[in-house]
Coordinates of C-alpha atoms in Angstrom, one line a residue:
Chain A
X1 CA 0.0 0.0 0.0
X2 CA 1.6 3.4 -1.0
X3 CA 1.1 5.8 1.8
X4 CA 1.1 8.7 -0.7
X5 CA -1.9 7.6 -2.3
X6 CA -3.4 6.5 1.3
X7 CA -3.3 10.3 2.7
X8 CA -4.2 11.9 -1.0
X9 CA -7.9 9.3 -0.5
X10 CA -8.5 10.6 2.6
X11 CA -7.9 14.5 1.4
X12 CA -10.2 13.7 -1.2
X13 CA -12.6 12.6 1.4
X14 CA -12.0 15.3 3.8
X15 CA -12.4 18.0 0.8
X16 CA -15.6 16.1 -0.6
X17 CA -17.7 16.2 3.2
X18 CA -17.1 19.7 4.0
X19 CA -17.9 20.6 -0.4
X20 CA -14.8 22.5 -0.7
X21 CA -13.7 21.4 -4.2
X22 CA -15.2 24.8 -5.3
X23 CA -12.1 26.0 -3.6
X24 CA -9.4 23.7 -5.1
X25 CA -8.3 24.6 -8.5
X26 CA -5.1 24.8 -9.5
X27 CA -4.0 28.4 -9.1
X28 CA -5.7 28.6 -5.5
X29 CA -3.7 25.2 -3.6
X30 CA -1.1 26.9 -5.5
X31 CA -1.4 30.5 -3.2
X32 CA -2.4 27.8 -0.3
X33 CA 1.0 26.0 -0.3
X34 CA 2.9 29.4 -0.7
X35 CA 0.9 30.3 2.4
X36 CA 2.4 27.0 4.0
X37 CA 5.7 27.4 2.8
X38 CA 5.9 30.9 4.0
X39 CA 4.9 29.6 8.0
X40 CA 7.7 26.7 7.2
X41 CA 10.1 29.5 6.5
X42 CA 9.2 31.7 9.6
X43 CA 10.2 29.1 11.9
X44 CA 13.8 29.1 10.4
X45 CA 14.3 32.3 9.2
X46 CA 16.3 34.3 12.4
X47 CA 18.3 31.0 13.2
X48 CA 21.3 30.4 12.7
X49 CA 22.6 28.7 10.0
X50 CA 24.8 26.3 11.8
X51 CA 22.4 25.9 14.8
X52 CA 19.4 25.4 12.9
X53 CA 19.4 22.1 12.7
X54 CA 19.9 21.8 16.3
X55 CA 17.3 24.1 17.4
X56 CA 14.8 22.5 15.4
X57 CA 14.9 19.4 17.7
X58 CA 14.1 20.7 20.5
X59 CA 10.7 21.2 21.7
X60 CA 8.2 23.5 20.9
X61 CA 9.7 23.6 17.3
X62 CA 10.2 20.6 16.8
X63 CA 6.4 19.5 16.6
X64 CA 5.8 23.0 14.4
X65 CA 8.3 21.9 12.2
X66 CA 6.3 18.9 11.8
X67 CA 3.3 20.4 11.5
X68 CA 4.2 22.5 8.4
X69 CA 5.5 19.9 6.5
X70 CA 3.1 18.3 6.9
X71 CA 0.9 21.7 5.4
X72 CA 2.7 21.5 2.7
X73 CA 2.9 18.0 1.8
X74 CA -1.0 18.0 2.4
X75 CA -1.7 21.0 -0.3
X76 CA 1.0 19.4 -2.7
X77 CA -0.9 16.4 -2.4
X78 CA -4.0 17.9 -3.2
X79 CA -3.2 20.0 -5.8
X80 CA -1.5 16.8 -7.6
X81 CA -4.8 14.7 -7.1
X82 CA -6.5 17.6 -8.2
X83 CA -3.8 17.7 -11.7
X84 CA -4.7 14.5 -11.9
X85 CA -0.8 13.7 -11.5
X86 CA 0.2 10.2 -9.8
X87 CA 3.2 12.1 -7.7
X88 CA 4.8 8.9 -6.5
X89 CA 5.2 7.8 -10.0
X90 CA 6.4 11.6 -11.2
X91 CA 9.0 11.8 -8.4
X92 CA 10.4 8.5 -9.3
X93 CA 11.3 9.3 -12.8
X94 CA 12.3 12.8 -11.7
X95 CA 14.7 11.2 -9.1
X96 CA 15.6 9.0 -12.3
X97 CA 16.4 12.0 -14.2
X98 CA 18.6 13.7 -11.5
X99 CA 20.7 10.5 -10.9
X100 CA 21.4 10.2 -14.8
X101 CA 21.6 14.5 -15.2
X102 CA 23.9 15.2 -12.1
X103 CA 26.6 12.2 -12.8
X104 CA 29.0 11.6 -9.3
X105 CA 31.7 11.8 -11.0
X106 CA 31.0 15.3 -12.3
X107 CA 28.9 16.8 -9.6
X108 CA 31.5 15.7 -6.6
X109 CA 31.2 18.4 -3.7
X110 CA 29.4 20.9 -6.4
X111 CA 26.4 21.9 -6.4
X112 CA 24.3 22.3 -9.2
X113 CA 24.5 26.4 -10.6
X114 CA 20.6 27.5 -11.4
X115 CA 21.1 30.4 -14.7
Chain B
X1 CA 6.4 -1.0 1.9
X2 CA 6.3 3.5 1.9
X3 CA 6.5 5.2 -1.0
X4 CA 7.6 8.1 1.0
X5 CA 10.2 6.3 2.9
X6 CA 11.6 5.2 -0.8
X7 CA 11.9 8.2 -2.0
X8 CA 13.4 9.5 1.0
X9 CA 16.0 6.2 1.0
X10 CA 17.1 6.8 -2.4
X11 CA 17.3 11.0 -2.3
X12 CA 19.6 10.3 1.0
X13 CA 21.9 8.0 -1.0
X14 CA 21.9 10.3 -4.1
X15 CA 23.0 13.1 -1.8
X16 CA 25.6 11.0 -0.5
X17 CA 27.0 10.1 -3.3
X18 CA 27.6 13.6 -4.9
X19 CA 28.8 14.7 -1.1
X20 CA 26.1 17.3 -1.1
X21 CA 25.2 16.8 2.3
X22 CA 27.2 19.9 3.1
X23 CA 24.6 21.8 1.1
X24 CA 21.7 20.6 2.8
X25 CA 21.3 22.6 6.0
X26 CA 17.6 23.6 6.7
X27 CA 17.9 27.0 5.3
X28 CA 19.1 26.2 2.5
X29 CA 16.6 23.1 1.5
X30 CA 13.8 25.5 2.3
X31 CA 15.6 28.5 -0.3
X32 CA 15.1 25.4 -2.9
X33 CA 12.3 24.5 -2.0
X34 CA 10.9 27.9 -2.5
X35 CA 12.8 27.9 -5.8
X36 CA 11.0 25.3 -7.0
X37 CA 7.4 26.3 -5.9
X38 CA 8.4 29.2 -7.7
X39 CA 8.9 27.1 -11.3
X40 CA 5.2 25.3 -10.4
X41 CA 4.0 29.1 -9.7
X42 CA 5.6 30.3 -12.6
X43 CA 3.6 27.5 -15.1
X44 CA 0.1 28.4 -13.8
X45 CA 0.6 32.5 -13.3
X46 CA -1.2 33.8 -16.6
X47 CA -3.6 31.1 -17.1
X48 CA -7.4 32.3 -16.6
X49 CA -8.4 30.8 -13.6
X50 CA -11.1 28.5 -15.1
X51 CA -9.2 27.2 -17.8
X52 CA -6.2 26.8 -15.4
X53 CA -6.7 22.8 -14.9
X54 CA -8.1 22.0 -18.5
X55 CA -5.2 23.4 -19.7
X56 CA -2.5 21.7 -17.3
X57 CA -3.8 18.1 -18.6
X58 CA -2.6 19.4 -22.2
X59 CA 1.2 18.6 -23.2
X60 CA 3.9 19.8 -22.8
X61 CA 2.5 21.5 -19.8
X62 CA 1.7 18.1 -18.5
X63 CA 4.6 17.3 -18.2
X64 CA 6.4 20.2 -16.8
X65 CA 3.5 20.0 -14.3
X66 CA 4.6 16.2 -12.9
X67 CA 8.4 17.7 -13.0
X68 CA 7.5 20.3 -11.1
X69 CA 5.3 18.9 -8.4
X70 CA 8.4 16.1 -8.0
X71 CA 10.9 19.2 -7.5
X72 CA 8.7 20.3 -4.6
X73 CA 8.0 17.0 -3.3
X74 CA 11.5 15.7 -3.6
X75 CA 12.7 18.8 -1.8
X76 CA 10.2 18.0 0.8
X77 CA 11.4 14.6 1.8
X78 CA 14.8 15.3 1.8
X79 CA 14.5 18.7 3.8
X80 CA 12.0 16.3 6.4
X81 CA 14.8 13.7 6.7
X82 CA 17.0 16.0 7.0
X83 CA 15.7 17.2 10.1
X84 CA 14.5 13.4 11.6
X85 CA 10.7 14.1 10.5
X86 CA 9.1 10.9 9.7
X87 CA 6.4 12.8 7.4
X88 CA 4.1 10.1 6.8
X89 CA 3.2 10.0 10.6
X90 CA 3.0 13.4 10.9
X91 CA 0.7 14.7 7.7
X92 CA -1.6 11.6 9.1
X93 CA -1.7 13.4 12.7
X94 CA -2.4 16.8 11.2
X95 CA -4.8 15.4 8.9
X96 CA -6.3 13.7 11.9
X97 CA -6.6 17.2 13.7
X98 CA -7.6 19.1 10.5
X99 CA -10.6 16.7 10.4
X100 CA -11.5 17.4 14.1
X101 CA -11.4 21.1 14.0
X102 CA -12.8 21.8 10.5
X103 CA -16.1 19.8 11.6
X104 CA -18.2 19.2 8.2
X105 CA -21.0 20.6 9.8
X106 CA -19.5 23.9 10.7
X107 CA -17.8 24.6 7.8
X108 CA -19.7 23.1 4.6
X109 CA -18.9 24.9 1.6
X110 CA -17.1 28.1 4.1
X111 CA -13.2 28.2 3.2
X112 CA -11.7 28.5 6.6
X113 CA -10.3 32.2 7.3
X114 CA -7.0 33.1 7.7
X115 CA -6.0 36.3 10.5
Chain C
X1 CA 13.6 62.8 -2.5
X2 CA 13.7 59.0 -3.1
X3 CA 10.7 57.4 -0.6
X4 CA 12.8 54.4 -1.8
X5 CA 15.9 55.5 -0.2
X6 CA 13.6 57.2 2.7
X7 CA 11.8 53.7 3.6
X8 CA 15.7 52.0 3.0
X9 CA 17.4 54.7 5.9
X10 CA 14.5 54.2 8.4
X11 CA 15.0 50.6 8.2
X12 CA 18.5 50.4 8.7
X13 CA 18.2 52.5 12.0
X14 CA 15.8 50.5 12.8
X15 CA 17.8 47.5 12.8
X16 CA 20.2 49.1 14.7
X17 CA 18.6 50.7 17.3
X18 CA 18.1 46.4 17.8
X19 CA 20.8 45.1 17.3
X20 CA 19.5 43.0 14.8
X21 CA 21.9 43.7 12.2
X22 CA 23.1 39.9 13.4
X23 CA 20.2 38.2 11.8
X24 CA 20.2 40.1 8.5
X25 CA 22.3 38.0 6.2
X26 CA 21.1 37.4 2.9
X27 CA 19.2 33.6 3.1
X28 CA 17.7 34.8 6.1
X29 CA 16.1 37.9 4.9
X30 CA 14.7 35.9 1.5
X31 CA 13.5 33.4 4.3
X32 CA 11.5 36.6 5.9
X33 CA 10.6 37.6 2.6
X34 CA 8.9 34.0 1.9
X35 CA 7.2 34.2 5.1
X36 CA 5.5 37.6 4.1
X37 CA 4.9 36.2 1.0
X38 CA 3.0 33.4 2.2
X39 CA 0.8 35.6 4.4
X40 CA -0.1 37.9 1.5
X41 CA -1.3 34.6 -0.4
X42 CA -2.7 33.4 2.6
X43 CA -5.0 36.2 2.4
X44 CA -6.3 35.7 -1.7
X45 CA -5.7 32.4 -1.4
X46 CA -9.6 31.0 -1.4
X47 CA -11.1 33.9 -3.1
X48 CA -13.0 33.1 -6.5
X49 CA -10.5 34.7 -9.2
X50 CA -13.4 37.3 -10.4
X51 CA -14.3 38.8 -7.2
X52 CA -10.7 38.9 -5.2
X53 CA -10.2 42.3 -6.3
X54 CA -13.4 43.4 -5.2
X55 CA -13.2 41.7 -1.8
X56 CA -9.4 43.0 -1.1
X57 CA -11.6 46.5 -1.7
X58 CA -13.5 45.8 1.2
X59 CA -12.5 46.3 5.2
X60 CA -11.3 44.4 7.0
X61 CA -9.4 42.8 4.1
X62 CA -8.5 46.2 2.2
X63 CA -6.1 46.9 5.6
X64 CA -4.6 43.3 5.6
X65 CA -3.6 43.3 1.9
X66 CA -2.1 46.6 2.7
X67 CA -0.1 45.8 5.8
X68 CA 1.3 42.4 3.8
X69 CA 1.7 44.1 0.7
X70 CA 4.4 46.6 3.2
X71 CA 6.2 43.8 4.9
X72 CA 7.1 42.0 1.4
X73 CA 8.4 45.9 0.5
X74 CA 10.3 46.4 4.2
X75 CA 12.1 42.9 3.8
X76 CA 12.6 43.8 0.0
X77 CA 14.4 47.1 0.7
X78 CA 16.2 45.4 4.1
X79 CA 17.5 42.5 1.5
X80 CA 18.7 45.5 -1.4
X81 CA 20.4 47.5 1.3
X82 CA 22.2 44.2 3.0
X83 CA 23.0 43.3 -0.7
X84 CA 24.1 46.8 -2.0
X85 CA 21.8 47.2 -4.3
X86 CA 20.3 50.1 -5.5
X87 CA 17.1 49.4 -5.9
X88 CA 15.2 51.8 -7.6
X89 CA 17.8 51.8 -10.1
X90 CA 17.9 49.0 -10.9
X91 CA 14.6 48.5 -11.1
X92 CA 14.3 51.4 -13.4
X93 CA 16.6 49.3 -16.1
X94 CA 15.1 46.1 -15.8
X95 CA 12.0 47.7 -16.8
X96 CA 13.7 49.7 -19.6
X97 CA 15.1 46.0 -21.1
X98 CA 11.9 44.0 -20.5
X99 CA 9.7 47.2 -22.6
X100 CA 12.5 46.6 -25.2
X101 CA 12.6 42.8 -25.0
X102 CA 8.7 42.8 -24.8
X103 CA 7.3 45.0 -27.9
X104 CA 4.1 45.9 -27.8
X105 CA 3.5 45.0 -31.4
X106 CA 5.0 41.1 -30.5
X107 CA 3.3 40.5 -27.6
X108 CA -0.4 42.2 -28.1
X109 CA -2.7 40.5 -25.5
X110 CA -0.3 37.5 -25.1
X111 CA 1.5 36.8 -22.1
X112 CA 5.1 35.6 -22.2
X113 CA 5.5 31.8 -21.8
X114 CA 7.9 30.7 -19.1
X115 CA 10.2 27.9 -20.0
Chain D
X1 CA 8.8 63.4 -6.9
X2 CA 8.4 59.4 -6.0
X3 CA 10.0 56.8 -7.5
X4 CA 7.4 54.3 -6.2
X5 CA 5.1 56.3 -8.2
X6 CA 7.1 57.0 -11.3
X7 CA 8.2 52.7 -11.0
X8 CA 3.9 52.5 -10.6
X9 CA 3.1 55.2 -13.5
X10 CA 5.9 53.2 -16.4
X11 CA 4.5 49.9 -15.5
X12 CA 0.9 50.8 -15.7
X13 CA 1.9 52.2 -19.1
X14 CA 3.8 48.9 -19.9
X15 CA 0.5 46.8 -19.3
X16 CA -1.5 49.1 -21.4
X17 CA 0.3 49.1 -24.4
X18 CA 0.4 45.1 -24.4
X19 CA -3.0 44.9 -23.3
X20 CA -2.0 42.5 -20.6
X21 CA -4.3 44.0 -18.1
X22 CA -6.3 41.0 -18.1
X23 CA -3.8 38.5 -17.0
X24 CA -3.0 41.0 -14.1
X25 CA -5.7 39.8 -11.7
X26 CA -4.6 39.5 -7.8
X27 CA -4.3 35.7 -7.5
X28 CA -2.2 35.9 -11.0
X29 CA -0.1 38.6 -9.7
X30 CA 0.9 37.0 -6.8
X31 CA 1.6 34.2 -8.4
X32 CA 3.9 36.2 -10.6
X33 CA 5.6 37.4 -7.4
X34 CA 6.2 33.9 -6.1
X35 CA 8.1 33.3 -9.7
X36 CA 10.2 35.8 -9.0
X37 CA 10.9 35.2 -5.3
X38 CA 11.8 31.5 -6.5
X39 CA 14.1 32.7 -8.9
X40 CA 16.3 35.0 -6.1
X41 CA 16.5 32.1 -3.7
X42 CA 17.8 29.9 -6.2
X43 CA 20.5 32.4 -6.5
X44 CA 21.8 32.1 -2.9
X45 CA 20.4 28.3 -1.8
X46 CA 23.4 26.6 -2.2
X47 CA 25.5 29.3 -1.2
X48 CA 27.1 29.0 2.3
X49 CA 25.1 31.1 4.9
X50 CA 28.6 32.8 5.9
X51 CA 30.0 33.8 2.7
X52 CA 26.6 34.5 0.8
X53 CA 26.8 38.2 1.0
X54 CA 30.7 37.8 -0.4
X55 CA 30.1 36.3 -3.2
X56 CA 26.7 38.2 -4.2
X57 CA 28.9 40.9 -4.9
X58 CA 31.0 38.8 -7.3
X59 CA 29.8 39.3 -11.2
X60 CA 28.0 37.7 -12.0
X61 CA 25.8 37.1 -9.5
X62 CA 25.6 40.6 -8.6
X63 CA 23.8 41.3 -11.5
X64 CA 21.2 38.5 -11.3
X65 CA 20.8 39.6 -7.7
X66 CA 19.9 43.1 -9.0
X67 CA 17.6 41.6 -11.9
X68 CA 15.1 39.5 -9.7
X69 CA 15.4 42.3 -6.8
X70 CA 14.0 44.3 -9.2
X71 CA 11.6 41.4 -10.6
X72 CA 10.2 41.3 -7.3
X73 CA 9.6 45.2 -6.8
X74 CA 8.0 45.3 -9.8
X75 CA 5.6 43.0 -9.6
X76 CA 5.1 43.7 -6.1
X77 CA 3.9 47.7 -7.1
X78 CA 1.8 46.4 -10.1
X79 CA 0.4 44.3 -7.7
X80 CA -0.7 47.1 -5.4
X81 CA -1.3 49.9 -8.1
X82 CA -4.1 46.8 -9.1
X83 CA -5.0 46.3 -5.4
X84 CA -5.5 50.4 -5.0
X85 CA -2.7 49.9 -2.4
X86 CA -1.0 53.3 -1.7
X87 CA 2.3 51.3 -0.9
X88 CA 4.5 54.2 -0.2
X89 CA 2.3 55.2 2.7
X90 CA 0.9 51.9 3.5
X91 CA 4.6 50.8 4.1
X92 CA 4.9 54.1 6.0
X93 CA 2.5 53.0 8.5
X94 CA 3.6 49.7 8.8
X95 CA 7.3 50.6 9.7
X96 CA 6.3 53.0 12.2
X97 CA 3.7 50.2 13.7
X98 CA 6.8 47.7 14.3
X99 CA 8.8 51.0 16.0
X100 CA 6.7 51.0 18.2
X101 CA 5.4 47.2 18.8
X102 CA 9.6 46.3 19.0
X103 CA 10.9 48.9 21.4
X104 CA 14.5 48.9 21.6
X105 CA 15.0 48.1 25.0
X106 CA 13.0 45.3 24.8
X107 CA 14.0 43.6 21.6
X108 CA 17.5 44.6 22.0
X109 CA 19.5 41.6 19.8
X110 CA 16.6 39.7 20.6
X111 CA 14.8 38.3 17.2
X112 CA 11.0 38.2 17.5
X113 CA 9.4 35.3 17.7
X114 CA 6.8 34.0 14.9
X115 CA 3.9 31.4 16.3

């Protein structure tokens, strides 16, 4: 049993009993998992860098960590079901890509420069 | 057998193998994270809002779609292992509470509000 | 007088009547940034696509949109003064290349496609 | 004379003369913005948190820095010229709100702390 496609059934479930499909096209989950991304990003912004990590597994941030990615694994989920895109399937060949794209040999200690 | 925890496995071992760990501090997985929202934004931006999802199922927006929702999801797992999330039991905990506070009854067909 | 360079002074005293000038490194502020971000989307994010502007008219959303709309500028001009950028000048070319890059007689009533 | 307004009055005229005013809804704006934001953190993700400032002021990152800076301005004030938003004085507001909701002797190094 994939546990992707386990929570993305019950989001469609949870979405269908409360009629809030109305609400979920693509350009709104889109805002939605800004809106999740941006909370995920306040609880790191003023650490840091090299205590970050640290901080974040102490308690009370460790459970709000959890808890908004979790947000935004929920709205990406949604939004794929809603794309009708089987993400598990997507990320694999993605992943695929990557491995091929970014060869060891080439990519040792460097990371990838975006234009 | 998780999907999630696959994907996780093998993103762990890519990084690994390219030594990029040393990139991957929570700051910075969340800065590419955001980058890559950014891409998925970036595809649905000028698209009318009721043709936004028609449109998305035709190629090659398709498929720049599934690339894109990978990128985010990818980043996701590898920014939730990074910090020792175990995501699938946390998105079904805050799915869990999502379903006890947004009662169906009390909020049929009303989009939650935001402060 | 620039209100650019007016709002860019006032927040640099601001910072250091704080002492914050610690936490103002460059992936932190873009972290901020994201965070305002997300609350601005937050706030459109459920609204049908032909009646947000409307609703953003009204109180007490007109005032939100405003304050959220300010904090993405604040962090904007914190990040260009941390960076040494000026801002309004470059601004001022970009716009100059993309009103040569976009002509008016190439692009009539079609948006520019992102890759 | 502003530069928020003359930045405000040149795009306006830019939109016209493409007759893009109908893609330049909120939720399509915003999206826009996110775009753009996505674009300036890929410029500094993988960049270490220490020397990040450093090397934005190498060419040619320096440039790119300045480009989506500016990216993000722009959008942002097309944004609120759509919105009605009086940014110059709206940010006004806001800044001297947070001089006096983070006194000095009470935030003194001190970061505040998002929920």
């Amino acid at each position: 049993v994939s546990d992707l496609d386990d929570l993305t059934q019950r989001l469609r479930e949870f979405t269908t009993a409360r009629d809030w499909e109305q609400f979920h096209d693509p350009k709104s989950l889109i805002l939605a998992l800004v809106g999740e991304m941006g909370e995920l990003a306040e609880l790191f912004q003023w650490l840091p860098a090299d205590s970050a990590l640290a901080r974040s597994l102490e308690e009370p941030l460790r459970t709000r960590v959890g808890e908004e990615l979790s947000d935004v694994l929920l709205y990406l989920l949604r939004l794929a079901d809603v794309l009708g895109v089987d993400l598990a399937e997507a990320a694999t060949v993605k992943l695929s890509n990557s491995e091929d794209r970014f060869r060891p040999e080439d990519f040792q200690g460097t990371a990838p420069v975006k234009g």
